[in-house]
Coordinates of N, CA and C in Angstrom, one line a residue:
Chain A
D5 N -56.6 -54.0 -42.4 CA -57.6 -52.8 -42.7 C -56.9 -52.0 -43.6
T6 N -57.9 -51.3 -44.6 CA -57.4 -50.5 -45.6 C -57.4 -49.2 -45.4
G7 N -57.5 -48.7 -44.1 CA -57.5 -47.3 -43.7 C -59.0 -46.8 -44.0
V8 N -59.2 -45.5 -44.0 CA -60.4 -44.8 -44.2 C -60.7 -44.8 -45.7
S9 N -62.0 -45.1 -46.0 CA -62.3 -45.3 -47.5 C -63.5 -44.3 -47.7
Q10 N -63.5 -43.4 -48.7 CA -64.6 -42.6 -49.0 C -65.1 -42.8 -50.5
N11 N -66.4 -42.8 -50.5 CA -67.0 -43.1 -51.9 C -68.2 -42.0 -52.2
P12 N -68.4 -41.4 -53.2 CA -67.3 -41.5 -54.5 C -66.1 -40.7 -54.3
R13 N -65.2 -40.8 -55.2 CA -64.1 -39.9 -55.1 C -64.4 -38.5 -55.7
H14 N -65.3 -38.6 -56.6 CA -65.8 -37.3 -57.3 C -67.2 -37.3 -57.6
K15 N -67.8 -36.1 -57.4 CA -69.2 -36.0 -57.7 C -69.4 -34.6 -58.3
I16 N -70.2 -34.8 -59.6 CA -70.6 -33.7 -60.3 C -72.1 -33.4 -60.1
T17 N -72.7 -32.5 -59.7 CA -74.3 -32.5 -59.5 C -74.6 -31.1 -60.0
K18 N -75.9 -31.0 -60.3 CA -76.6 -29.7 -60.6 C -77.1 -29.1 -59.5
R19 N -77.1 -27.6 -59.4 CA -77.6 -26.9 -58.3 C -79.1 -27.5 -58.2
G20 N -79.3 -27.7 -56.8 CA -80.7 -27.9 -56.4 C -80.8 -29.5 -56.2
Q21 N -80.0 -30.4 -56.7 CA -80.0 -31.7 -56.5 C -79.4 -32.2 -55.1
N22 N -79.9 -33.3 -54.7 CA -79.3 -33.9 -53.4 C -78.1 -34.9 -53.7
V23 N -77.2 -34.8 -52.7 CA -75.9 -35.8 -52.9 C -75.8 -36.4 -51.6
T24 N -75.3 -37.7 -51.7 CA -75.0 -38.3 -50.5 C -73.5 -38.9 -50.5
F25 N -72.6 -39.0 -49.6 CA -71.2 -39.4 -49.6 C -71.3 -40.4 -48.5
R26 N -70.4 -41.3 -48.7 CA -70.2 -42.4 -47.7 C -68.8 -42.5 -47.1
C27 N -68.5 -42.8 -45.8 CA -67.3 -43.0 -45.2 C -67.2 -44.3 -44.5
D28 N -66.4 -45.2 -44.8 CA -65.9 -46.3 -43.8 C -64.7 -46.1 -43.2
P29 N -64.7 -45.9 -41.7 CA -63.6 -45.7 -41.0 C -62.8 -46.8 -40.9
I30 N -61.6 -46.7 -40.1 CA -61.0 -47.9 -39.6 C -61.8 -48.6 -38.5
S31 N -61.9 -49.8 -38.7 CA -62.9 -50.7 -38.0 C -62.8 -50.4 -36.4
E32 N -61.7 -50.4 -35.9 CA -61.6 -50.3 -34.4 C -61.7 -48.9 -33.9
H33 N -61.9 -47.9 -34.7 CA -62.0 -46.5 -34.2 C -63.3 -46.2 -34.0
N34 N -63.5 -45.6 -32.7 CA -64.7 -45.2 -32.5 C -65.5 -43.8 -32.6
R35 N -64.4 -43.2 -33.1 CA -64.7 -41.7 -33.5 C -64.5 -41.6 -35.0
L36 N -65.6 -40.7 -35.6 CA -65.6 -40.4 -37.1 C -65.9 -39.0 -37.2
Y37 N -65.2 -38.3 -38.0 CA -65.1 -36.9 -38.3 C -65.5 -36.6 -39.8
W38 N -66.3 -35.5 -39.9 CA -66.3 -34.8 -41.4 C -65.8 -33.6 -41.3
Y39 N -65.0 -33.3 -42.3 CA -64.4 -32.0 -42.6 C -64.8 -31.7 -44.0
R40 N -64.7 -30.2 -44.3 CA -64.7 -29.6 -45.6 C -63.6 -28.9 -45.8
Q41 N -62.9 -28.9 -47.0 CA -61.8 -28.2 -47.6 C -61.9 -27.5 -48.8
T42 N -61.8 -26.1 -48.7 CA -61.9 -25.5 -50.1 C -60.7 -24.8 -50.3
L43 N -60.4 -24.2 -51.7 CA -59.1 -24.1 -52.1 C -58.5 -22.8 -51.2
G44 N -57.2 -23.1 -50.9 CA -56.4 -22.2 -50.2 C -56.9 -22.2 -48.7
Q45 N -57.6 -23.0 -48.3 CA -58.0 -23.1 -46.8 C -57.5 -24.6 -46.2
G46 N -57.5 -24.6 -44.9 CA -57.2 -26.0 -44.3 C -58.6 -26.6 -44.1
P47 N -58.6 -28.0 -43.8 CA -59.9 -28.6 -43.4 C -60.5 -28.0 -42.2
E48 N -61.9 -27.7 -42.5 CA -62.9 -27.1 -41.5 C -63.8 -28.1 -40.9
F49 N -63.9 -28.3 -39.6 CA -64.8 -29.2 -39.0 C -65.9 -29.0 -39.3
L50 N -66.9 -30.2 -39.5 CA -68.2 -30.1 -39.9 C -69.0 -30.8 -38.6
T51 N -68.6 -31.9 -38.4 CA -69.4 -32.7 -37.3 C -68.5 -33.9 -37.0
Y52 N -68.9 -34.7 -35.7 CA -68.2 -35.8 -35.3 C -69.3 -36.7 -34.6
F53 N -68.9 -38.1 -34.6 CA -69.6 -39.0 -34.0 C -68.6 -39.7 -33.1
Q54 N -69.2 -40.4 -32.0 CA -68.5 -41.2 -31.1 C -69.4 -42.5 -31.2
N55 N -69.0 -43.4 -31.7 CA -70.0 -44.5 -31.9 C -71.1 -44.1 -32.8
E56 N -72.3 -44.3 -32.4 CA -73.4 -43.8 -33.4 C -74.0 -42.5 -32.9
A57 N -73.4 -42.0 -31.8 CA -73.9 -40.6 -31.4 C -73.3 -39.6 -32.1
Q58 N -74.0 -38.6 -32.5 CA -73.6 -37.5 -33.2 C -73.3 -36.4 -32.1
L59 N -72.0 -36.1 -31.6 CA -71.7 -35.4 -30.5 C -71.5 -33.7 -30.7
E60 N -71.2 -33.4 -31.9 CA -71.1 -32.0 -32.1 C -71.2 -31.5 -33.6
K61 N -72.0 -30.4 -33.8 CA -72.0 -29.9 -35.2 C -71.5 -28.6 -35.4
S62 N -70.8 -28.2 -36.5 CA -70.3 -26.9 -36.4 C -71.6 -26.0 -37.1
R63 N -71.4 -24.7 -36.7 CA -72.3 -23.9 -37.2 C -72.2 -23.8 -39.0
L64 N -71.2 -24.3 -39.4 CA -71.1 -24.3 -40.9 C -72.1 -25.2 -41.6
L65 N -72.4 -26.2 -40.7 CA -73.4 -27.3 -41.2 C -74.9 -26.8 -41.1
S66 N -75.3 -26.2 -42.2 CA -76.6 -25.9 -42.3 C -77.7 -26.9 -42.3
D67 N -78.9 -26.5 -42.3 CA -80.0 -27.4 -42.1 C -80.0 -28.4 -43.4
R68 N -79.4 -28.0 -44.4 CA -79.5 -28.8 -45.7 C -78.5 -30.0 -45.6
F69 N -77.5 -30.0 -44.5 CA -76.7 -30.9 -44.2 C -77.1 -31.9 -43.3
S70 N -77.0 -33.3 -43.4 CA -77.3 -34.2 -42.3 C -76.3 -35.4 -42.5
A71 N -75.8 -35.7 -41.3 CA -75.0 -36.8 -41.2 C -75.5 -38.0 -40.2
E72 N -75.1 -39.1 -40.7 CA -75.5 -40.2 -39.9 C -74.4 -41.3 -39.7
R73 N -74.4 -42.1 -38.6 CA -73.5 -43.0 -38.4 C -74.3 -44.2 -37.6
P74 N -75.2 -44.9 -38.5 CA -76.0 -46.1 -37.8 C -75.1 -47.1 -37.4
K75 N -75.5 -47.6 -36.4 CA -74.7 -48.8 -35.9 C -73.1 -48.5 -35.5
G76 N -72.8 -47.3 -35.5 CA -71.5 -46.7 -35.2 C -70.4 -47.4 -36.0
S77 N -70.7 -47.6 -37.2 CA -69.7 -48.2 -38.3 C -69.6 -47.1 -39.3
F78 N -70.0 -47.3 -40.6 CA -69.8 -46.4 -41.7 C -70.8 -45.2 -41.6
S79 N -70.6 -44.1 -42.0 CA -71.2 -42.9 -41.9 C -71.4 -42.1 -43.3
T80 N -72.8 -41.6 -43.3 CA -73.1 -40.9 -44.6 C -73.2 -39.4 -44.2
L81 N -73.0 -38.6 -45.3 CA -73.1 -37.1 -45.3 C -74.0 -36.8 -46.5
E82 N -75.2 -36.3 -46.3 CA -76.1 -35.8 -47.1 C -76.3 -34.5 -47.3
I83 N -76.2 -33.8 -48.5 CA -76.5 -32.4 -48.8 C -77.8 -32.4 -49.6
Q84 N -78.7 -31.6 -49.1 CA -79.9 -31.3 -49.9 C -79.9 -30.1 -50.6
R85 N -80.6 -30.1 -51.6 CA -80.8 -28.6 -52.5 C -79.3 -28.1 -52.5
T86 N -78.5 -28.9 -53.2 CA -77.0 -28.2 -53.3 C -77.0 -26.9 -54.0
E87 N -76.0 -26.1 -53.4 CA -75.7 -24.7 -53.8 C -74.1 -24.8 -54.3
Q88 N -73.9 -23.7 -55.3 CA -72.5 -23.7 -55.7 C -71.6 -23.6 -54.8
G89 N -71.9 -22.9 -53.6 CA -71.0 -22.7 -52.3 C -70.7 -24.0 -51.8
D90 N -71.4 -25.0 -52.1 CA -71.1 -26.3 -51.4 C -70.0 -27.1 -52.2
S91 N -69.5 -26.6 -53.2 CA -68.3 -27.1 -54.0 C -67.3 -27.2 -53.0
A92 N -66.6 -28.5 -52.8 CA -65.5 -28.5 -52.0 C -64.9 -29.9 -52.0
M93 N -63.9 -30.0 -51.2 CA -63.5 -31.5 -50.9 C -64.1 -31.9 -49.5
Y94 N -64.8 -33.0 -49.5 CA -65.4 -33.4 -48.2 C -64.5 -34.5 -47.7
L95 N -63.7 -34.3 -46.5 CA -63.1 -35.3 -45.8 C -63.6 -36.0 -44.7
C96 N -63.4 -37.3 -44.7 CA -63.8 -38.0 -43.5 C -62.6 -38.6 -42.7
A97 N -62.5 -38.8 -41.4 CA -61.5 -39.2 -40.7 C -62.0 -39.9 -39.5
S98 N -61.0 -40.8 -39.0 CA -61.5 -41.7 -37.8 C -60.4 -41.6 -36.8
S99 N -60.7 -42.0 -35.6 CA -59.6 -42.3 -34.5 C -60.2 -42.9 -33.3
L100 N -59.4 -43.1 -32.6 CA -59.6 -43.5 -31.1 C -59.8 -42.4 -30.1
A101 N -60.9 -42.5 -29.4 CA -61.1 -41.2 -28.5 C -60.2 -41.0 -27.7
A102 N -59.5 -42.1 -27.0 CA -58.5 -41.9 -26.0 C -57.0 -41.4 -26.5
D103 N -56.9 -41.5 -28.0 CA -55.7 -41.2 -28.4 C -55.5 -40.0 -29.0
R104 N -55.4 -39.0 -28.3 CA -55.3 -37.6 -28.6 C -54.0 -37.2 -29.5
G105 N -52.9 -37.8 -29.2 CA -51.7 -37.3 -29.9 C -51.4 -38.1 -31.1
S106 N -52.2 -38.9 -31.5 CA -51.9 -39.6 -32.8 C -52.6 -39.1 -34.0
G107 N -53.5 -37.9 -33.7 CA -54.1 -37.4 -34.7 C -55.3 -38.3 -35.4
Y108 N -55.8 -37.9 -36.4 CA -56.9 -38.7 -37.2 C -56.4 -39.2 -38.4
T109 N -57.0 -40.5 -38.7 CA -56.5 -41.0 -40.0 C -57.7 -40.4 -41.1
F110 N -57.1 -39.8 -42.2 CA -58.2 -39.4 -43.0 C -58.2 -40.3 -44.3
G111 N -59.5 -40.0 -45.0 CA -59.6 -40.7 -46.1 C -59.2 -39.7 -47.3
S112 N -59.4 -40.2 -48.6 CA -58.8 -39.3 -49.7 C -59.8 -38.3 -50.1
G113 N -61.0 -38.3 -49.5 CA -62.0 -37.2 -49.7 C -63.0 -37.6 -50.9
T114 N -64.0 -36.9 -50.8 CA -64.9 -36.9 -51.9 C -64.9 -35.3 -52.5
R115 N -64.6 -35.1 -53.8 CA -64.6 -33.9 -54.5 C -65.9 -33.5 -55.0
L116 N -66.7 -32.6 -54.5 CA -67.9 -32.2 -55.0 C -68.0 -30.9 -55.6
T117 N -68.4 -31.0 -56.9 CA -68.5 -29.8 -57.9 C -70.2 -29.6 -58.2
V118 N -70.7 -28.5 -57.8 CA -71.9 -28.2 -58.0 C -71.9 -27.2 -59.3
V119 N -72.8 -27.6 -60.3 CA -72.6 -26.7 -61.5 C -74.0 -26.0 -61.7
Chain B
D27 N -62.8 -16.1 -36.5 CA -61.6 -16.0 -35.7 C -60.5 -17.2 -35.9
Q28 N -59.4 -17.0 -36.5 CA -58.5 -18.1 -36.7 C -57.7 -18.5 -35.4
Q29 N -58.0 -19.8 -35.0 CA -57.2 -20.1 -33.7 C -55.8 -20.6 -34.0
V30 N -55.5 -21.1 -35.2 CA -54.3 -21.8 -35.6 C -54.0 -21.0 -36.9
K31 N -52.7 -20.3 -36.9 CA -52.3 -19.4 -38.0 C -51.0 -20.0 -38.5
Q32 N -51.1 -19.9 -39.8 CA -49.9 -20.4 -40.7 C -49.8 -19.1 -41.6
N33 N -48.8 -18.2 -41.3 CA -48.7 -17.1 -42.0 C -48.0 -16.8 -43.3
S34 N -47.2 -18.1 -43.8 CA -46.4 -18.3 -44.8 C -47.2 -19.1 -45.7
P35 N -47.8 -18.6 -46.8 CA -48.6 -19.5 -47.7 C -47.6 -20.5 -48.6
S36 N -46.4 -20.2 -48.8 CA -45.6 -21.0 -49.5 C -44.0 -20.7 -48.9
L37 N -43.2 -21.9 -49.2 CA -41.9 -21.8 -48.8 C -41.1 -22.6 -49.8
S38 N -39.9 -22.1 -50.3 CA -39.1 -22.9 -51.2 C -37.7 -23.1 -50.6
V39 N -37.2 -24.3 -50.6 CA -35.8 -24.6 -49.8 C -35.1 -25.6 -50.8
Q40 N -33.9 -25.5 -50.7 CA -33.0 -26.3 -51.6 C -33.0 -27.7 -51.1
E41 N -32.9 -28.6 -51.8 CA -32.8 -30.0 -51.3 C -31.5 -30.1 -50.4
G42 N -31.7 -30.9 -49.5 CA -30.5 -31.0 -48.5 C -30.5 -30.0 -47.5
R43 N -31.2 -28.9 -47.5 CA -31.2 -28.0 -46.4 C -32.3 -28.2 -45.5
I44 N -32.3 -27.2 -44.4 CA -33.3 -27.3 -43.5 C -34.6 -26.6 -43.8
S45 N -35.8 -27.1 -43.8 CA -37.0 -26.5 -43.9 C -37.7 -26.2 -42.6
I46 N -38.0 -25.0 -42.5 CA -38.7 -24.7 -41.4 C -40.0 -23.9 -41.5
L47 N -41.0 -24.7 -41.0 CA -42.5 -24.2 -41.1 C -43.0 -23.8 -39.8
N48 N -43.6 -22.5 -39.8 CA -44.0 -22.0 -38.5 C -45.5 -22.0 -38.2
C49 N -46.0 -21.8 -37.2 CA -47.3 -21.8 -36.9 C -47.6 -21.0 -35.5
D50 N -48.7 -20.2 -35.5 CA -49.0 -19.6 -34.2 C -50.5 -20.1 -33.8
Y51 N -50.5 -19.8 -32.4 CA -52.0 -20.2 -32.0 C -52.4 -19.4 -30.9
T52 N -53.8 -19.1 -30.8 CA -54.2 -18.3 -29.8 C -54.9 -18.9 -28.5
N53 N -55.4 -20.3 -28.6 CA -56.0 -20.8 -27.6 C -55.1 -21.6 -26.6
S54 N -55.0 -21.3 -25.4 CA -54.0 -21.9 -24.3 C -54.5 -23.2 -24.1
M55 N -55.8 -23.6 -24.3 CA -56.3 -24.8 -23.7 C -56.0 -26.0 -24.8
F56 N -55.5 -25.6 -25.9 CA -55.1 -26.8 -26.7 C -54.1 -27.7 -25.9
D57 N -54.2 -29.1 -26.3 CA -53.4 -30.0 -25.5 C -52.4 -30.6 -26.2
Y58 N -52.8 -30.9 -27.4 CA -51.8 -31.4 -28.4 C -51.6 -30.6 -29.7
F59 N -50.4 -30.6 -30.1 CA -50.3 -29.8 -31.5 C -49.8 -31.0 -32.4
L60 N -50.3 -30.8 -33.8 CA -50.1 -31.9 -35.0 C -49.4 -31.0 -36.1
W61 N -48.8 -32.0 -36.8 CA -48.6 -31.5 -38.2 C -49.1 -32.6 -39.1
Y62 N -49.6 -32.1 -40.3 CA -50.2 -32.9 -41.2 C -49.4 -32.6 -42.6
K63 N -49.3 -33.5 -43.5 CA -48.8 -33.3 -44.8 C -49.7 -33.8 -45.8
K64 N -50.0 -33.0 -46.9 CA -51.1 -33.4 -47.9 C -50.5 -33.4 -49.3
Y65 N -50.7 -34.3 -50.1 CA -50.4 -34.2 -51.4 C -51.8 -33.9 -52.3
P66 N -51.6 -33.5 -53.4 CA -52.8 -33.3 -54.3 C -53.6 -34.5 -54.3
A67 N -54.9 -34.3 -54.3 CA -55.8 -35.5 -54.4 C -55.9 -36.5 -53.4
E68 N -55.3 -36.3 -52.4 CA -55.1 -37.1 -51.3 C -55.4 -36.6 -50.0
G69 N -56.0 -37.2 -49.0 CA -56.3 -36.6 -47.6 C -55.1 -36.3 -47.0
P70 N -55.1 -35.4 -46.1 CA -54.0 -35.1 -45.0 C -53.5 -36.3 -44.3
T71 N -52.3 -36.6 -44.2 CA -51.6 -37.6 -43.5 C -50.8 -37.1 -42.4
F72 N -51.0 -37.7 -41.1 CA -50.4 -37.4 -39.9 C -48.9 -37.5 -39.9
L73 N -48.3 -36.4 -39.5 CA -46.7 -36.4 -39.4 C -46.1 -36.6 -38.4
I74 N -46.3 -35.6 -37.4 CA -45.8 -35.7 -36.1 C -46.7 -34.9 -35.2
S75 N -46.6 -35.1 -33.8 CA -47.3 -34.2 -32.7 C -46.4 -34.0 -31.6
I76 N -47.0 -33.0 -30.9 CA -46.2 -32.7 -29.5 C -47.4 -32.4 -28.5
S77 N -47.1 -32.9 -27.3 CA -47.9 -32.6 -26.3 C -47.7 -31.2 -25.6
S78 N -48.7 -30.5 -25.2 CA -48.5 -29.1 -24.6 C -47.5 -29.1 -23.3
I79 N -47.2 -30.3 -22.9 CA -46.3 -30.3 -21.6 C -44.8 -30.4 -22.0
K80 N -44.7 -30.6 -23.4 CA -43.4 -30.9 -23.9 C -42.8 -29.8 -24.6
D81 N -41.7 -29.5 -24.9 CA -41.1 -28.3 -25.9 C -40.5 -28.8 -27.1
K82 N -40.2 -30.2 -27.3 CA -39.6 -30.6 -28.4 C -40.1 -32.2 -28.8
N83 N -40.2 -32.6 -29.9 CA -40.5 -33.9 -30.2 C -39.9 -34.2 -31.6
E84 N -39.2 -35.4 -31.5 CA -38.3 -35.7 -32.9 C -38.7 -37.0 -33.2
D85 N -38.7 -37.1 -34.7 CA -39.0 -38.4 -35.3 C -38.2 -38.4 -36.6
G86 N -37.2 -39.1 -36.6 CA -36.3 -39.0 -37.8 C -36.0 -37.6 -38.4
R87 N -36.4 -37.3 -39.5 CA -36.0 -36.1 -40.1 C -36.8 -35.0 -39.5
F88 N -37.7 -35.2 -39.0 CA -38.8 -34.3 -38.5 C -38.7 -33.9 -37.0
T89 N -38.6 -32.7 -36.6 CA -38.7 -32.3 -35.3 C -39.7 -30.9 -35.2
V90 N -40.4 -31.2 -34.0 CA -41.4 -30.0 -33.8 C -41.0 -29.5 -32.5
F91 N -41.1 -28.1 -32.5 CA -40.6 -27.4 -31.4 C -42.0 -26.5 -30.8
L92 N -42.2 -26.6 -29.6 CA -43.4 -25.7 -29.0 C -42.7 -24.5 -28.0
N93 N -43.3 -23.4 -28.3 CA -42.9 -22.4 -27.4 C -44.3 -21.9 -26.7
K94 N -44.6 -22.3 -25.8 CA -45.9 -22.2 -25.0 C -46.0 -20.5 -24.7
S95 N -45.1 -20.0 -24.3 CA -45.1 -18.5 -23.9 C -45.4 -17.6 -25.1
A96 N -44.9 -18.0 -26.1 CA -45.0 -17.1 -27.5 C -46.2 -17.8 -28.3
K97 N -46.9 -18.8 -27.8 CA -48.0 -19.7 -28.6 C -47.5 -19.9 -30.0
H98 N -46.1 -20.3 -30.1 CA -45.7 -20.7 -31.2 C -45.2 -22.0 -31.5
L99 N -45.4 -22.8 -32.6 CA -44.7 -24.1 -32.8 C -44.0 -23.9 -34.2
S100 N -43.0 -24.9 -34.5 CA -42.5 -25.0 -35.7 C -42.1 -26.3 -36.0
L101 N -42.0 -26.6 -37.2 CA -41.7 -28.0 -37.7 C -40.3 -27.9 -38.6
H102 N -39.3 -28.7 -38.1 CA -38.1 -28.6 -38.7 C -38.0 -29.9 -39.7
I103 N -37.4 -29.8 -40.9 CA -37.3 -31.1 -41.8 C -35.8 -31.0 -42.1
V104 N -35.0 -31.9 -41.6 CA -33.6 -32.0 -42.0 C -33.1 -33.4 -42.3
P105 N -32.5 -33.6 -43.6 CA -32.3 -32.6 -44.8 C -33.5 -32.8 -45.4
S106 N -33.9 -31.8 -46.2 CA -35.1 -31.7 -47.1 C -34.9 -32.5 -48.2
Q107 N -35.9 -33.4 -48.7 CA -35.8 -34.1 -49.7 C -37.0 -33.9 -50.9
P108 N -36.9 -34.3 -52.0 CA -37.8 -34.0 -53.1 C -39.3 -34.3 -52.6
G109 N -39.3 -35.5 -52.0 CA -40.7 -36.1 -51.5 C -41.2 -35.3 -50.5
D110 N -40.6 -34.2 -49.9 CA -41.3 -33.4 -48.9 C -42.1 -32.3 -49.6
S111 N -41.8 -32.1 -50.8 CA -42.8 -31.2 -51.5 C -44.3 -31.5 -51.3
A112 N -45.0 -30.6 -50.6 CA -46.5 -31.0 -50.3 C -47.0 -29.7 -49.5
V113 N -48.4 -29.8 -49.3 CA -48.8 -28.6 -48.3 C -48.8 -29.2 -46.8
Y114 N -48.2 -28.6 -46.0 CA -48.1 -28.8 -44.5 C -49.4 -28.2 -43.6
F115 N -49.9 -28.8 -43.0 CA -51.0 -28.0 -42.0 C -50.5 -28.3 -40.7
C116 N -50.5 -27.1 -39.8 CA -50.4 -27.1 -38.7 C -51.8 -27.3 -37.9
A117 N -51.9 -28.0 -36.8 CA -53.2 -28.2 -36.2 C -53.1 -28.4 -34.7
A118 N -54.3 -28.1 -34.0 CA -54.2 -28.2 -32.7 C -55.6 -28.9 -32.2
N119 N -55.4 -29.8 -31.1 CA -56.4 -30.7 -30.7 C -57.1 -29.9 -29.3
G120 N -58.2 -29.8 -29.5 CA -59.1 -29.1 -28.2 C -60.4 -29.2 -28.5
D121 N -61.1 -29.6 -27.4 CA -62.6 -29.6 -27.5 C -62.9 -30.8 -28.2
D122 N -62.0 -31.8 -28.1 CA -62.4 -33.1 -28.9 C -62.5 -32.8 -30.4
K123 N -61.9 -31.9 -30.9 CA -61.8 -31.8 -32.3 C -60.5 -31.1 -32.7
I124 N -60.0 -31.7 -34.0 CA -58.7 -30.9 -34.3 C -58.9 -29.9 -35.2
I125 N -58.3 -28.5 -35.0 CA -58.5 -27.4 -35.8 C -57.1 -27.2 -36.7
F126 N -57.4 -26.9 -37.8 CA -56.4 -26.8 -38.8 C -56.1 -25.2 -39.2
G127 N -54.7 -25.1 -39.5 CA -54.4 -23.7 -40.1 C -54.7 -23.8 -41.6
K128 N -54.4 -22.7 -42.3 CA -54.4 -22.7 -43.8 C -53.6 -23.4 -44.4
G129 N -52.5 -23.8 -44.0 CA -51.4 -24.5 -44.6 C -50.4 -23.7 -45.3
T130 N -49.1 -24.4 -45.4 CA -47.9 -23.6 -46.0 C -47.6 -24.7 -47.2
R131 N -47.4 -24.3 -48.4 CA -47.1 -25.0 -49.4 C -45.4 -25.2 -49.6
L132 N -44.8 -26.3 -49.5 CA -43.3 -26.5 -49.4 C -42.9 -26.9 -50.7
H133 N -41.9 -26.1 -51.3 CA -41.2 -26.6 -52.7 C -39.8 -26.9 -52.3
I134 N -39.4 -28.1 -52.6 CA -38.1 -28.5 -52.5 C -37.4 -28.4 -53.8
L135 N -36.3 -27.5 -53.9 CA -35.7 -27.1 -55.2 C -34.6 -28.2 -55.4
P136 N -34.3 -28.7 -56.7 CA -33.3 -29.5 -56.8 C -31.8 -28.8 -56.8

C-alpha cells in the first residue's frame, strides 16, 4: 500500500470556477477525513466518512462544498464558485474506526490557490 | 473556541539538547492525545500518542507527558537532532475526530 494519495498536488483556479479534488485512502481503512489548513493554523476538520456514509460535516463546510465517497473507497471534495478565501491546503486522511490511539494517516494535500 | 492550544509559535533548541513542546486543552472528554510532525509541502505525520488514562508514553527519543488535572501535555525530544526541525502539532481525539492546535515550529540549531 502506498499510503494516502491526493490529486492534484496543486491547483490554481480563477474565482468563480468549480474545482474537484480526489483522495485515495489506505485500502483497509474504513474512515476518511477531509481537513483544511491555512497559513499559521493547524488542520481544521471539514467532514468525515465511515465507509460510504458521511457522518459529520463542520460548519466550516458551506453549501458550496460537497464531498462524496462512493462505494466506500476513494473520495472527492468539490468546491463550487470558488472564492479567494477558499485558498488553502486541503488534506485527506484515513484511519480504522476502532484504532483511536494511532491517529490518522494523512496524504500530502492539495494546495488550492484562487486568483 | 480553541479546544487545543499551543501557545509557543516557535522554539529554538541546540542540537543534542532536550526539546520540550507544550500544549493545553479545555475538553475533559478527550480520550487520546497525539503529536504530529509536519515538514513543508507534506501532510502531517503521526509521531506519538497517549491515552487519557496514562501519564507518560515513551517511544525512542520521544516522550509525551500528560497532566490531566492541569489539562496540559508536553512532548520531550531527547537528544534533539537536525531532522527534528519541523512544525509540531498537538492534537486530541474526541467525538470521532481529531482536533489540532496551531502548531509550534521547532528549529534545531547546529
